[in-house]
Amino acid sequence: MQASFPGLRSEVKLELNVKYYSRHFVRPCHLNPAEVLFGGQALAWIDEEAAIFAGCQMGTSQLVTKAMSEIDFVSSARCGDVVEFGIEVVAIGRTSLTLRCEMRNKETQARIVNVERIVMVALDYAGRPTSHKLTGATPDEIGAPLRAGGAAVWAQTRSA
């Protein structure tokens, strides 16, 4: 499966390969009145996971969430479930990184939430969009390093 987002300054097509990076317990304080995971809590976790992942890739903690595509709540999580978050890069822009994220039940592997597009934008210290460390990459330069391990591999290939 490939993803492409036309209109970004550097359109990049990458093979989609979700890797799961972190997990959370669903606790009683995360439940709505129907006793399932509150959607707002799921989105807060997804936004935080996307920001941490994007910051590591872009080489900055100064970033914001610019946009999220439609959010698809596929199934529910209940108290005691362990949920995990899968994130992958689908496109790279001059100041942005576009990600795909899904949250699933660790034990059953059932998908809980799917977000096809989350756009994170790097900011300078005045709060203006700024280039990040992946800026200027071509699809050929960036595709293999991201699939092979992300920004650390990219930095090595870039300095070689």
PDB file of C-alpha atoms in Angstrom:
ATOM      1  CA  MET A   1       0.000   0.000   0.000  1.00  0.00           C
ATOM      2  CA  GLN A   2       1.332   3.450  -0.886  1.00  0.00           C
ATOM      3  CA  ALA A   3       0.251   6.883   0.266  1.00  0.00           C
ATOM      4  CA  SER A   4       0.736  10.189  -1.461  1.00  0.00           C
ATOM      5  CA  PHE A   5      -0.458  13.637  -0.483  1.00  0.00           C
ATOM      6  CA  PRO A   6      -0.276  16.023  -3.453  1.00  0.00           C
ATOM      7  CA  GLY A   7       0.117  19.681  -2.640  1.00  0.00           C
ATOM      8  CA  LEU A   8       2.868  19.263  -0.073  1.00  0.00           C
ATOM      9  CA  ARG A   9       6.050  21.019  -1.198  1.00  0.00           C
ATOM     10  CA  SER A  10       8.022  17.775  -1.343  1.00  0.00           C
ATOM     11  CA  GLU A  11       5.609  15.078  -2.369  1.00  0.00           C
ATOM     12  CA  VAL A  12       6.936  11.774  -1.132  1.00  0.00           C
ATOM     13  CA  LYS A  13       5.573   8.302  -1.744  1.00  0.00           C
ATOM     14  CA  LEU A  14       6.521   5.734   0.871  1.00  0.00           C
ATOM     15  CA  GLU A  15       5.562   2.135   1.436  1.00  0.00           C
ATOM     16  CA  LEU A  16       3.308   2.201   4.485  1.00  0.00           C
ATOM     17  CA  ASN A  17       4.756   0.218   7.346  1.00  0.00           C
ATOM     18  CA  VAL A  18       3.238   0.931  10.761  1.00  0.00           C
ATOM     19  CA  LYS A  19       5.480   0.312  13.749  1.00  0.00           C
ATOM     20  CA  TYR A  20       4.039   0.320  17.269  1.00  0.00           C
ATOM     21  CA  TYR A  21       5.909   2.599  19.639  1.00  0.00           C
ATOM     22  CA  SER A  22       4.056   2.941  22.920  1.00  0.00           C
ATOM     23  CA  ARG A  23       1.230   1.619  25.031  1.00  0.00           C
ATOM     24  CA  HIS A  24      -1.275   2.843  27.633  1.00  0.00           C
ATOM     25  CA  PHE A  25      -3.497   1.097  30.159  1.00  0.00           C
ATOM     26  CA  VAL A  26      -7.147   2.107  29.900  1.00  0.00           C
ATOM     27  CA  ARG A  27      -8.053   3.097  33.461  1.00  0.00           C
ATOM     28  CA  PRO A  28     -11.399   4.062  35.019  1.00  0.00           C
ATOM     29  CA  CYS A  29     -10.589   7.783  34.667  1.00  0.00           C
ATOM     30  CA  HIS A  30     -10.354   7.310  30.857  1.00  0.00           C
ATOM     31  CA  LEU A  31     -13.923   5.978  30.484  1.00  0.00           C
ATOM     32  CA  ASN A  32     -17.049   7.749  29.300  1.00  0.00           C
ATOM     33  CA  PRO A  33     -20.523   7.133  30.827  1.00  0.00           C
ATOM     34  CA  ALA A  34     -20.929   4.071  28.562  1.00  0.00           C
ATOM     35  CA  GLU A  35     -17.843   2.616  30.324  1.00  0.00           C
ATOM     36  CA  VAL A  36     -15.671   2.553  27.194  1.00  0.00           C
ATOM     37  CA  LEU A  37     -12.618   4.654  26.351  1.00  0.00           C
ATOM     38  CA  PHE A  38     -13.623   8.299  25.950  1.00  0.00           C
ATOM     39  CA  GLY A  39     -12.945   9.458  22.365  1.00  0.00           C
ATOM     40  CA  GLY A  40     -11.345  12.673  23.569  1.00  0.00           C
ATOM     41  CA  GLN A  41      -8.826  10.676  25.622  1.00  0.00           C
ATOM     42  CA  ALA A  42      -7.977   8.509  22.608  1.00  0.00           C
ATOM     43  CA  LEU A  43      -7.403  11.640  20.493  1.00  0.00           C
ATOM     44  CA  ALA A  44      -5.256  13.269  23.193  1.00  0.00           C
ATOM     45  CA  TRP A  45      -3.051  10.163  23.296  1.00  0.00           C
ATOM     46  CA  ILE A  46      -2.837  10.057  19.487  1.00  0.00           C
ATOM     47  CA  ASP A  47      -1.911  13.750  19.280  1.00  0.00           C
ATOM     48  CA  GLU A  48       0.785  13.318  21.920  1.00  0.00           C
ATOM     49  CA  GLU A  49       2.215  10.192  20.257  1.00  0.00           C
ATOM     50  CA  ALA A  50       2.248  11.938  16.856  1.00  0.00           C
ATOM     51  CA  ALA A  51       4.020  14.982  18.313  1.00  0.00           C
ATOM     52  CA  ILE A  52       6.712  12.877  20.007  1.00  0.00           C
ATOM     53  CA  PHE A  53       7.263  10.779  16.880  1.00  0.00           C
ATOM     54  CA  ALA A  54       7.333  13.799  14.541  1.00  0.00           C
ATOM     55  CA  GLY A  55       9.679  15.698  16.841  1.00  0.00           C
ATOM     56  CA  CYS A  56      12.143  12.802  16.808  1.00  0.00           C
ATOM     57  CA  GLN A  57      12.008  12.589  13.012  1.00  0.00           C
ATOM     58  CA  MET A  58      12.143  16.356  12.415  1.00  0.00           C
ATOM     59  CA  GLY A  59      14.823  17.034  15.023  1.00  0.00           C
ATOM     60  CA  THR A  60      12.795  19.530  17.046  1.00  0.00           C
ATOM     61  CA  SER A  61      10.377  19.662  19.940  1.00  0.00           C
ATOM     62  CA  GLN A  62       9.022  22.981  18.639  1.00  0.00           C
ATOM     63  CA  LEU A  63       6.057  21.784  16.594  1.00  0.00           C
ATOM     64  CA  VAL A  64       2.299  21.907  16.399  1.00  0.00           C
ATOM     65  CA  THR A  65      -0.519  19.789  15.029  1.00  0.00           C
ATOM     66  CA  LYS A  66      -1.767  21.564  11.899  1.00  0.00           C
ATOM     67  CA  ALA A  67      -4.433  19.121  10.744  1.00  0.00           C
ATOM     68  CA  MET A  68      -6.015  15.733  11.286  1.00  0.00           C
ATOM     69  CA  SER A  69      -8.047  13.938   8.675  1.00  0.00           C
ATOM     70  CA  GLU A  70     -11.270  12.135   9.440  1.00  0.00           C
ATOM     71  CA  ILE A  71     -10.998  10.106  12.620  1.00  0.00           C
ATOM     72  CA  ASP A  72     -12.416   6.604  12.340  1.00  0.00           C
ATOM     73  CA  PHE A  73     -13.471   5.005  15.632  1.00  0.00           C
ATOM     74  CA  VAL A  74     -13.589   1.344  14.635  1.00  0.00           C
ATOM     75  CA  SER A  75     -14.086  -0.421  17.968  1.00  0.00           C
ATOM     76  CA  SER A  76     -14.057   0.269  21.703  1.00  0.00           C
ATOM     77  CA  ALA A  77     -11.528  -0.170  24.470  1.00  0.00           C
ATOM     78  CA  ARG A  78     -12.578  -1.030  27.997  1.00  0.00           C
ATOM     79  CA  CYS A  79     -11.097  -0.604  31.447  1.00  0.00           C
ATOM     80  CA  GLY A  80      -8.030  -2.810  31.832  1.00  0.00           C
ATOM     81  CA  ASP A  81      -7.261  -3.010  28.109  1.00  0.00           C
ATOM     82  CA  VAL A  82      -3.767  -2.132  26.943  1.00  0.00           C
ATOM     83  CA  VAL A  83      -3.836  -0.006  23.799  1.00  0.00           C
ATOM     84  CA  GLU A  84      -0.858   0.584  21.535  1.00  0.00           C
ATOM     85  CA  PHE A  85      -0.102   3.238  18.952  1.00  0.00           C
ATOM     86  CA  GLY A  86       1.277   2.686  15.473  1.00  0.00           C
ATOM     87  CA  ILE A  87       2.664   5.633  13.552  1.00  0.00           C
ATOM     88  CA  GLU A  88       4.224   5.947  10.123  1.00  0.00           C
ATOM     89  CA  VAL A  89       5.445   8.763   7.910  1.00  0.00           C
ATOM     90  CA  VAL A  90       3.432   9.170   4.722  1.00  0.00           C
ATOM     91  CA  ALA A  91       4.771  12.498   3.385  1.00  0.00           C
ATOM     92  CA  ILE A  92       7.442  15.098   4.042  1.00  0.00           C
ATOM     93  CA  GLY A  93       7.056  18.810   3.385  1.00  0.00           C
ATOM     94  CA  ARG A  94       9.465  21.711   3.824  1.00  0.00           C
ATOM     95  CA  THR A  95       8.100  22.595   7.281  1.00  0.00           C
ATOM     96  CA  SER A  96       5.809  19.621   7.875  1.00  0.00           C
ATOM     97  CA  LEU A  97       5.648  15.900   8.369  1.00  0.00           C
ATOM     98  CA  THR A  98       2.482  13.980   7.556  1.00  0.00           C
ATOM     99  CA  LEU A  99       1.812  10.856   9.597  1.00  0.00           C
ATOM    100  CA  ARG A 100      -0.722   8.052   9.738  1.00  0.00           C
ATOM    101  CA  CYS A 101      -1.686   6.660  13.146  1.00  0.00           C
ATOM    102  CA  GLU A 102      -3.720   3.798  14.435  1.00  0.00           C
ATOM    103  CA  MET A 103      -4.513   2.704  17.944  1.00  0.00           C
ATOM    104  CA  ARG A 104      -5.246  -0.967  18.560  1.00  0.00           C
ATOM    105  CA  ASN A 105      -5.899  -3.374  21.410  1.00  0.00           C
ATOM    106  CA  LYS A 106      -2.542  -4.952  22.342  1.00  0.00           C
ATOM    107  CA  GLU A 107      -4.026  -8.346  23.198  1.00  0.00           C
ATOM    108  CA  THR A 108      -6.608  -8.813  20.439  1.00  0.00           C
ATOM    109  CA  GLN A 109      -4.920  -6.625  17.786  1.00  0.00           C
ATOM    110  CA  ALA A 110      -8.371  -5.132  17.061  1.00  0.00           C
ATOM    111  CA  ARG A 111      -8.086  -1.646  15.591  1.00  0.00           C
ATOM    112  CA  ILE A 112      -9.740   0.961  17.836  1.00  0.00           C
ATOM    113  CA  VAL A 113      -9.020   4.275  16.082  1.00  0.00           C
ATOM    114  CA  ASN A 114      -7.532   5.080  12.698  1.00  0.00           C
ATOM    115  CA  VAL A 115      -6.332   8.531  11.561  1.00  0.00           C
ATOM    116  CA  GLU A 116      -5.104   8.523   7.965  1.00  0.00           C
ATOM    117  CA  ARG A 117      -3.427  11.941   8.018  1.00  0.00           C
ATOM    118  CA  ILE A 118      -1.919  14.019  10.818  1.00  0.00           C
ATOM    119  CA  VAL A 119       0.114  17.050   9.717  1.00  0.00           C
ATOM    120  CA  MET A 120       2.756  18.271  12.161  1.00  0.00           C
ATOM    121  CA  VAL A 121       4.550  21.590  11.480  1.00  0.00           C
ATOM    122  CA  ALA A 122       7.974  22.615  12.834  1.00  0.00           C
ATOM    123  CA  LEU A 123       8.131  26.088  14.379  1.00  0.00           C
ATOM    124  CA  ASP A 124      10.963  28.518  15.049  1.00  0.00           C
ATOM    125  CA  TYR A 125      11.196  30.175  18.467  1.00  0.00           C
ATOM    126  CA  ALA A 126       8.957  33.030  17.290  1.00  0.00           C
ATOM    127  CA  GLY A 127       6.202  30.507  16.492  1.00  0.00           C
ATOM    128  CA  ARG A 128       6.565  30.671  12.685  1.00  0.00           C
ATOM    129  CA  PRO A 129       6.798  27.579  10.447  1.00  0.00           C
ATOM    130  CA  THR A 130      10.421  26.664   9.785  1.00  0.00           C
ATOM    131  CA  SER A 131      12.368  24.058   7.854  1.00  0.00           C
ATOM    132  CA  HIS A 132      13.166  20.843   9.683  1.00  0.00           C
ATOM    133  CA  LYS A 133      16.104  18.468   9.330  1.00  0.00           C
ATOM    134  CA  LEU A 134      14.407  16.366   6.636  1.00  0.00           C
ATOM    135  CA  THR A 135      13.772  19.433   4.428  1.00  0.00           C
ATOM    136  CA  GLY A 136      15.113  19.137   0.902  1.00  0.00           C
ATOM    137  CA  ALA A 137      15.058  15.373   0.773  1.00  0.00           C
ATOM    138  CA  THR A 138      14.035  13.737  -2.454  1.00  0.00           C
ATOM    139  CA  PRO A 139      11.797  10.669  -2.483  1.00  0.00           C
ATOM    140  CA  ASP A 140      14.758   8.458  -3.430  1.00  0.00           C
ATOM    141  CA  GLU A 141      16.922   9.824  -0.617  1.00  0.00           C
ATOM    142  CA  ILE A 142      14.303   9.665   2.099  1.00  0.00           C
ATOM    143  CA  GLY A 143      12.280   6.504   1.377  1.00  0.00           C
ATOM    144  CA  ALA A 144      14.829   3.840   2.301  1.00  0.00           C
ATOM    145  CA  PRO A 145      16.212   5.557   5.427  1.00  0.00           C
ATOM    146  CA  LEU A 146      12.738   6.074   6.908  1.00  0.00           C
ATOM    147  CA  ARG A 147      11.771   2.478   6.273  1.00  0.00           C
ATOM    148  CA  ALA A 148      15.099   1.323   7.737  1.00  0.00           C
ATOM    149  CA  GLY A 149      14.827   3.140  11.048  1.00  0.00           C
ATOM    150  CA  GLY A 150      13.905   6.774  10.792  1.00  0.00           C
ATOM    151  CA  ALA A 151      15.796   9.952  11.469  1.00  0.00           C
ATOM    152  CA  ALA A 152      18.934   8.348  12.928  1.00  0.00           C
ATOM    153  CA  VAL A 153      19.557   6.454   9.703  1.00  0.00           C
ATOM    154  CA  TRP A 154      18.597   9.518   7.664  1.00  0.00           C
ATOM    155  CA  ALA A 155      21.136  11.664   9.531  1.00  0.00           C
ATOM    156  CA  GLN A 156      23.877   9.113   8.851  1.00  0.00           C
ATOM    157  CA  THR A 157      23.121   8.915   5.119  1.00  0.00           C
ATOM    158  CA  ARG A 158      22.798  12.719   4.879  1.00  0.00           C
ATOM    159  CA  SER A 159      26.252  13.317   6.430  1.00  0.00           C
ATOM    160  CA  ALA A 160      27.988  10.632   4.363  1.00  0.00           C
TER     161      ALA A 160
END
